[in-house]
mmCIF file of N, CA, C and O in Angstrom:
data_model
loop_
_atom_site.group_PDB
_atom_site.id
_atom_site.type_symbol
_atom_site.label_atom_id
_atom_site.label_comp_id
_atom_site.label_asym_id
_atom_site.label_seq_id
_atom_site.Cartn_x
_atom_site.Cartn_y
_atom_site.Cartn_z
ATOM 1 N N MET A 1 1.409 6.339 -8.264
ATOM 2 C CA MET A 1 2.833 6.382 -8.412
ATOM 3 C C MET A 1 3.258 7.610 -9.216
ATOM 4 O O MET A 1 4.295 8.202 -8.939
ATOM 5 N N GLY A 2 2.469 7.993 -10.184
ATOM 6 C CA GLY A 2 2.804 9.159 -10.989
ATOM 7 C C GLY A 2 2.819 10.441 -10.174
ATOM 8 O O GLY A 2 3.672 11.311 -10.372
ATOM 9 N N THR A 3 1.883 10.554 -9.224
ATOM 10 C CA THR A 3 1.827 11.743 -8.386
ATOM 11 C C THR A 3 3.080 11.868 -7.534
ATOM 12 O O THR A 3 3.645 12.961 -7.404
ATOM 13 N N ILE A 4 3.531 10.754 -6.982
ATOM 14 C CA ILE A 4 4.743 10.768 -6.163
ATOM 15 C C ILE A 4 5.949 11.159 -7.020
ATOM 16 O O ILE A 4 6.804 11.934 -6.588
ATOM 17 N N PHE A 5 6.020 10.642 -8.226
ATOM 18 C CA PHE A 5 7.117 10.960 -9.133
ATOM 19 C C PHE A 5 7.124 12.454 -9.463
ATOM 20 O O PHE A 5 8.175 13.100 -9.459
ATOM 21 N N ILE A 6 5.954 13.022 -9.736
ATOM 22 C CA ILE A 6 5.854 14.439 -10.077
ATOM 23 C C ILE A 6 6.188 15.305 -8.866
ATOM 24 O O ILE A 6 6.900 16.313 -8.985
ATOM 25 N N LEU A 7 5.709 14.923 -7.688
ATOM 26 C CA LEU A 7 6.032 15.688 -6.483
ATOM 27 C C LEU A 7 7.525 15.637 -6.170
ATOM 28 O O LEU A 7 8.114 16.640 -5.758
ATOM 29 N N ALA A 8 8.133 14.485 -6.355
ATOM 30 C CA ALA A 8 9.573 14.369 -6.124
ATOM 31 C C ALA A 8 10.352 15.229 -7.115
ATOM 32 O O ALA A 8 11.329 15.889 -6.750
ATOM 33 N N GLY A 9 9.922 15.259 -8.365
ATOM 34 C CA GLY A 9 10.566 16.105 -9.363
ATOM 35 C C GLY A 9 10.414 17.581 -9.046
ATOM 36 O O GLY A 9 11.350 18.369 -9.213
ATOM 37 N N SER A 10 9.244 17.957 -8.558
ATOM 38 C CA SER A 10 9.016 19.352 -8.184
ATOM 39 C C SER A 10 9.858 19.737 -6.979
ATOM 40 O O SER A 10 10.409 20.848 -6.920
ATOM 41 N N LEU A 11 9.982 18.836 -6.019
ATOM 42 C CA LEU A 11 10.815 19.102 -4.844
ATOM 43 C C LEU A 11 12.282 19.235 -5.247
ATOM 44 O O LEU A 11 12.989 20.121 -4.758
ATOM 45 N N MET A 12 12.733 18.374 -6.151
ATOM 46 C CA MET A 12 14.105 18.459 -6.622
ATOM 47 C C MET A 12 14.325 19.777 -7.376
ATOM 48 O O MET A 12 15.357 20.427 -7.210
ATOM 49 N N GLY A 13 13.361 20.186 -8.183
ATOM 50 C CA GLY A 13 13.456 21.467 -8.877
ATOM 51 C C GLY A 13 13.495 22.640 -7.914
ATOM 52 O O GLY A 13 14.232 23.613 -8.122
ATOM 53 N N PHE A 14 12.721 22.539 -6.832
ATOM 54 C CA PHE A 14 12.719 23.593 -5.814
ATOM 55 C C PHE A 14 14.085 23.712 -5.149
ATOM 56 O O PHE A 14 14.619 24.811 -4.983
ATOM 57 N N VAL A 15 14.667 22.571 -4.794
ATOM 58 C CA VAL A 15 15.978 22.580 -4.144
ATOM 59 C C VAL A 15 17.042 23.127 -5.095
ATOM 60 O O VAL A 15 17.886 23.942 -4.699
ATOM 61 N N ILE A 16 16.996 22.712 -6.346
ATOM 62 C CA ILE A 16 17.960 23.215 -7.335
ATOM 63 C C ILE A 16 17.794 24.719 -7.514
ATOM 64 O O ILE A 16 18.782 25.466 -7.593
ATOM 65 N N ALA A 17 16.541 25.192 -7.561
ATOM 66 C CA ALA A 17 16.295 26.627 -7.727
ATOM 67 C C ALA A 17 16.808 27.408 -6.517
ATOM 68 O O ALA A 17 17.444 28.455 -6.677
ATOM 69 N N ILE A 18 16.545 26.906 -5.319
ATOM 70 C CA ILE A 18 17.003 27.595 -4.100
ATOM 71 C C ILE A 18 18.523 27.673 -4.069
ATOM 72 O O ILE A 18 19.103 28.724 -3.775
ATOM 73 N N LEU A 19 19.189 26.563 -4.377
ATOM 74 C CA LEU A 19 20.651 26.559 -4.373
ATOM 75 C C LEU A 19 21.217 27.458 -5.459
ATOM 76 O O LEU A 19 22.199 28.178 -5.236
ATOM 77 N N SER A 20 20.617 27.438 -6.642
ATOM 78 C CA SER A 20 21.107 28.276 -7.745
ATOM 79 C C SER A 20 20.951 29.761 -7.439
ATOM 80 O O SER A 20 21.865 30.554 -7.698
ATOM 81 N N VAL A 21 19.816 30.128 -6.880
ATOM 82 C CA VAL A 21 19.594 31.536 -6.525
ATOM 83 C C VAL A 21 20.479 31.917 -5.341
ATOM 84 O O VAL A 21 21.073 32.990 -5.309
ATOM 85 N N GLY A 22 20.590 31.015 -4.382
ATOM 86 C CA GLY A 22 21.395 31.297 -3.195
ATOM 87 C C GLY A 22 22.865 31.508 -3.498
ATOM 88 O O GLY A 22 23.520 32.353 -2.885
ATOM 89 N N PHE A 23 23.409 30.742 -4.425
ATOM 90 C CA PHE A 23 24.820 30.893 -4.788
ATOM 91 C C PHE A 23 25.035 31.918 -5.903
ATOM 92 O O PHE A 23 26.154 32.105 -6.365
ATOM 93 N N GLY A 24 23.959 32.562 -6.360
ATOM 94 C CA GLY A 24 24.078 33.622 -7.352
ATOM 95 C C GLY A 24 24.275 33.148 -8.773
ATOM 96 O O GLY A 24 24.721 33.913 -9.623
ATOM 97 N N GLN A 25 23.954 31.911 -9.054
ATOM 98 C CA GLN A 25 24.139 31.393 -10.412
ATOM 99 C C GLN A 25 23.055 31.896 -11.368
ATOM 100 O O GLN A 25 23.321 32.098 -12.545
ATOM 101 N N VAL A 26 21.829 32.042 -10.859
ATOM 102 C CA VAL A 26 20.708 32.517 -11.684
ATOM 103 C C VAL A 26 19.945 33.591 -10.908
ATOM 104 O O VAL A 26 20.081 33.723 -9.696
ATOM 105 N N SER A 27 19.136 34.356 -11.629
ATOM 106 C CA SER A 27 18.320 35.380 -10.978
ATOM 107 C C SER A 27 17.119 34.728 -10.287
ATOM 108 O O SER A 27 16.830 33.549 -10.482
ATOM 109 N N LEU A 28 16.437 35.528 -9.496
ATOM 110 C CA LEU A 28 15.262 35.023 -8.783
ATOM 111 C C LEU A 28 14.173 34.582 -9.753
ATOM 112 O O LEU A 28 13.525 33.551 -9.549
ATOM 113 N N LEU A 29 13.987 35.334 -10.824
ATOM 114 C CA LEU A 29 12.974 34.982 -11.824
ATOM 115 C C LEU A 29 13.326 33.672 -12.533
ATOM 116 O O LEU A 29 12.453 32.822 -12.771
ATOM 117 N N ALA A 30 14.598 33.478 -12.850
ATOM 118 C CA ALA A 30 15.017 32.219 -13.476
ATOM 119 C C ALA A 30 14.869 31.052 -12.504
ATOM 120 O O ALA A 30 14.492 29.944 -12.899
ATOM 121 N N GLY A 31 15.155 31.285 -11.229
ATOM 122 C CA GLY A 31 14.954 30.240 -10.226
ATOM 123 C C GLY A 31 13.493 29.845 -10.098
ATOM 124 O O GLY A 31 13.155 28.673 -9.967
ATOM 125 N N LEU A 32 12.617 30.836 -10.167
ATOM 126 C CA LEU A 32 11.180 30.558 -10.133
ATOM 127 C C LEU A 32 10.755 29.760 -11.355
ATOM 128 O O LEU A 32 9.955 28.820 -11.253
ATOM 129 N N ALA A 33 11.309 30.100 -12.509
ATOM 130 C CA ALA A 33 10.988 29.358 -13.737
ATOM 131 C C ALA A 33 11.487 27.913 -13.646
ATOM 132 O O ALA A 33 10.801 26.991 -14.102
ATOM 133 N N ILE A 34 12.654 27.706 -13.056
ATOM 134 C CA ILE A 34 13.171 26.340 -12.877
ATOM 135 C C ILE A 34 12.221 25.534 -12.003
ATOM 136 O O ILE A 34 11.896 24.389 -12.303
ATOM 137 N N TRP A 35 11.770 26.151 -10.919
ATOM 138 C CA TRP A 35 10.879 25.450 -10.003
ATOM 139 C C TRP A 35 9.529 25.138 -10.666
ATOM 140 O O TRP A 35 9.006 24.031 -10.550
ATOM 141 N N ILE A 36 8.988 26.089 -11.397
ATOM 142 C CA ILE A 36 7.690 25.885 -12.050
ATOM 143 C C ILE A 36 7.771 24.807 -13.125
ATOM 144 O O ILE A 36 6.883 23.966 -13.250
ATOM 145 N N MET A 37 8.847 24.804 -13.905
ATOM 146 C CA MET A 37 8.967 23.851 -15.014
ATOM 147 C C MET A 37 9.399 22.454 -14.571
ATOM 148 O O MET A 37 9.306 21.507 -15.350
ATOM 149 N N SER A 38 9.856 22.302 -13.333
ATOM 150 C CA SER A 38 10.297 20.976 -12.890
ATOM 151 C C SER A 38 9.122 20.004 -12.760
ATOM 152 O O SER A 38 9.292 18.807 -13.000
ATOM 153 N N GLY A 39 7.943 20.490 -12.405
ATOM 154 C CA GLY A 39 6.774 19.616 -12.300
ATOM 155 C C GLY A 39 6.341 19.043 -13.642
ATOM 156 O O GLY A 39 6.252 17.824 -13.803
ATOM 157 N N PRO A 40 6.079 19.892 -14.649
ATOM 158 C CA PRO A 40 5.724 19.362 -15.968
ATOM 159 C C PRO A 40 6.829 18.521 -16.607
ATOM 160 O O PRO A 40 6.552 17.536 -17.283
ATOM 161 N N PHE A 41 8.089 18.885 -16.366
ATOM 162 C CA PHE A 41 9.197 18.105 -16.915
ATOM 163 C C PHE A 41 9.228 16.705 -16.308
ATOM 164 O O PHE A 41 9.407 15.713 -17.022
ATOM 165 N N SER A 42 9.001 16.602 -14.994
ATOM 166 C CA SER A 42 8.989 15.276 -14.377
ATOM 167 C C SER A 42 7.754 14.487 -14.820
ATOM 168 O O SER A 42 7.809 13.260 -14.927
ATOM 169 N N ALA A 43 6.645 15.167 -15.113
ATOM 170 C CA ALA A 43 5.467 14.473 -15.634
ATOM 171 C C ALA A 43 5.751 13.892 -17.016
ATOM 172 O O ALA A 43 5.364 12.752 -17.314
ATOM 173 N N LEU A 44 6.452 14.660 -17.858
ATOM 174 C CA LEU A 44 6.820 14.145 -19.177
ATOM 175 C C LEU A 44 7.793 12.976 -19.071
ATOM 176 O O LEU A 44 7.698 12.013 -19.837
ATOM 177 N N LEU A 45 8.727 13.053 -18.129
ATOM 178 C CA LEU A 45 9.641 11.933 -17.910
ATOM 179 C C LEU A 45 8.874 10.688 -17.467
ATOM 180 O O LEU A 45 9.169 9.578 -17.899
ATOM 181 N N TYR A 46 7.895 10.886 -16.596
ATOM 182 C CA TYR A 46 7.095 9.761 -16.129
ATOM 183 C C TYR A 46 6.333 9.123 -17.290
ATOM 184 O O TYR A 46 6.337 7.907 -17.451
ATOM 185 N N LEU A 47 5.699 9.958 -18.110
ATOM 186 C CA LEU A 47 4.921 9.428 -19.233
ATOM 187 C C LEU A 47 5.810 8.801 -20.309
ATOM 188 O O LEU A 47 5.414 7.852 -20.964
ATOM 189 N N GLY A 48 6.999 9.345 -20.493
ATOM 190 C CA GLY A 48 7.868 8.863 -21.560
ATOM 191 C C GLY A 48 8.770 7.706 -21.174
ATOM 192 O O GLY A 48 9.129 6.898 -22.036
ATOM 193 N N LEU A 49 9.136 7.601 -19.898
ATOM 194 C CA LEU A 49 10.102 6.577 -19.495
ATOM 195 C C LEU A 49 9.550 5.567 -18.499
ATOM 196 O O LEU A 49 9.638 4.356 -18.704
ATOM 197 N N VAL A 50 8.992 6.048 -17.414
ATOM 198 C CA VAL A 50 8.592 5.159 -16.318
ATOM 199 C C VAL A 50 7.351 4.348 -16.680
ATOM 200 O O VAL A 50 7.316 3.132 -16.469
ATOM 201 N N LEU A 51 6.347 4.993 -17.208
ATOM 202 C CA LEU A 51 5.106 4.291 -17.548
ATOM 203 C C LEU A 51 5.309 3.204 -18.603
ATOM 204 O O LEU A 51 4.867 2.062 -18.400
ATOM 205 N N PRO A 52 5.997 3.473 -19.721
ATOM 206 C CA PRO A 52 6.231 2.395 -20.695
ATOM 207 C C PRO A 52 7.101 1.263 -20.134
ATOM 208 O O PRO A 52 6.876 0.097 -20.451
ATOM 209 N N ALA A 53 8.080 1.593 -19.297
ATOM 210 C CA ALA A 53 8.917 0.550 -18.698
ATOM 211 C C ALA A 53 8.088 -0.343 -17.776
ATOM 212 O O ALA A 53 8.249 -1.565 -17.762
ATOM 213 N N GLY A 54 7.188 0.264 -17.019
ATOM 214 C CA GLY A 54 6.318 -0.529 -16.149
ATOM 215 C C GLY A 54 5.388 -1.428 -16.939
ATOM 216 O O GLY A 54 5.142 -2.579 -16.554
ATOM 217 N N ARG A 55 4.880 -0.928 -18.040
ATOM 218 C CA ARG A 55 4.008 -1.756 -18.885
ATOM 219 C C ARG A 55 4.781 -2.907 -19.516
ATOM 220 O O ARG A 55 4.264 -4.019 -19.628
ATOM 221 N N ALA A 56 6.012 -2.640 -19.937
ATOM 222 C CA ALA A 56 6.832 -3.701 -20.536
ATOM 223 C C ALA A 56 7.154 -4.775 -19.513
ATOM 224 O O ALA A 56 7.122 -5.977 -19.830
ATOM 225 N N LEU A 57 7.432 -4.377 -18.293
ATOM 226 C CA LEU A 57 7.700 -5.372 -17.248
ATOM 227 C C LEU A 57 6.454 -6.164 -16.906
ATOM 228 O O LEU A 57 6.521 -7.361 -16.633
ATOM 229 N N HIS A 58 5.311 -5.493 -16.929
ATOM 230 C CA HIS A 58 4.066 -6.191 -16.625
ATOM 231 C C HIS A 58 3.719 -7.212 -17.709
ATOM 232 O O HIS A 58 3.202 -8.285 -17.418
ATOM 233 N N ARG A 59 3.994 -6.885 -18.960
ATOM 234 C CA ARG A 59 3.713 -7.809 -20.065
ATOM 235 C C ARG A 59 4.587 -9.050 -19.999
ATOM 236 O O ARG A 59 4.169 -10.121 -20.417
ATOM 237 N N SER A 60 5.804 -8.905 -19.532
ATOM 238 C CA SER A 60 6.715 -10.036 -19.514
ATOM 239 C C SER A 60 6.651 -10.841 -18.230
ATOM 240 O O SER A 60 7.461 -11.715 -18.012
ATOM 241 N N ALA A 61 5.698 -10.537 -17.376
ATOM 242 C CA ALA A 61 5.584 -11.254 -16.110
ATOM 243 C C ALA A 61 5.186 -12.710 -16.344
ATOM 244 O O ALA A 61 4.311 -13.002 -17.164
ATOM 245 N N PRO A 62 5.832 -13.645 -15.646
ATOM 246 C CA PRO A 62 5.477 -15.061 -15.827
ATOM 247 C C PRO A 62 4.099 -15.361 -15.263
ATOM 248 O O PRO A 62 3.681 -14.795 -14.258
ATOM 249 N N GLY A 63 3.403 -16.267 -15.886
ATOM 250 C CA GLY A 63 2.090 -16.687 -15.408
ATOM 251 C C GLY A 63 1.000 -15.689 -15.668
ATOM 252 O O GLY A 63 -0.042 -15.722 -15.018
ATOM 253 N N ARG A 64 1.187 -14.819 -16.619
ATOM 254 C CA ARG A 64 0.182 -13.790 -16.882
ATOM 255 C C ARG A 64 -1.080 -14.398 -17.484
ATOM 256 O O ARG A 64 -2.187 -13.907 -17.228
ATOM 257 N N HIS A 65 -0.935 -15.449 -18.261
ATOM 258 C CA HIS A 65 -2.084 -16.018 -18.955
ATOM 259 C C HIS A 65 -2.699 -17.212 -18.217
ATOM 260 O O HIS A 65 -3.513 -17.906 -18.794
ATOM 261 N N LEU A 66 -2.303 -17.428 -17.003
ATOM 262 C CA LEU A 66 -2.895 -18.526 -16.239
ATOM 263 C C LEU A 66 -4.283 -18.140 -15.752
ATOM 264 O O LEU A 66 -4.568 -16.985 -15.480
ATOM 265 N N ALA A 67 -5.131 -19.129 -15.612
ATOM 266 C CA ALA A 67 -6.498 -18.868 -15.176
ATOM 267 C C ALA A 67 -6.543 -18.595 -13.689
ATOM 268 O O ALA A 67 -5.787 -19.037 -12.925
#
């Protein structure tokens, strides 16, 4: 699941970079930096938000201690 989250974040960063460069909002180098940093940023989001939320939901699942 983490790989899919990181790939989706990288794809979103790529689209944002293409649109920003295409409309002249940022330079090509800044667009490349946006695209490169979107992968690690989405990985940090996954580790900081999604993973702990999934663990909290798993802990509160009913019937966890049944044999």
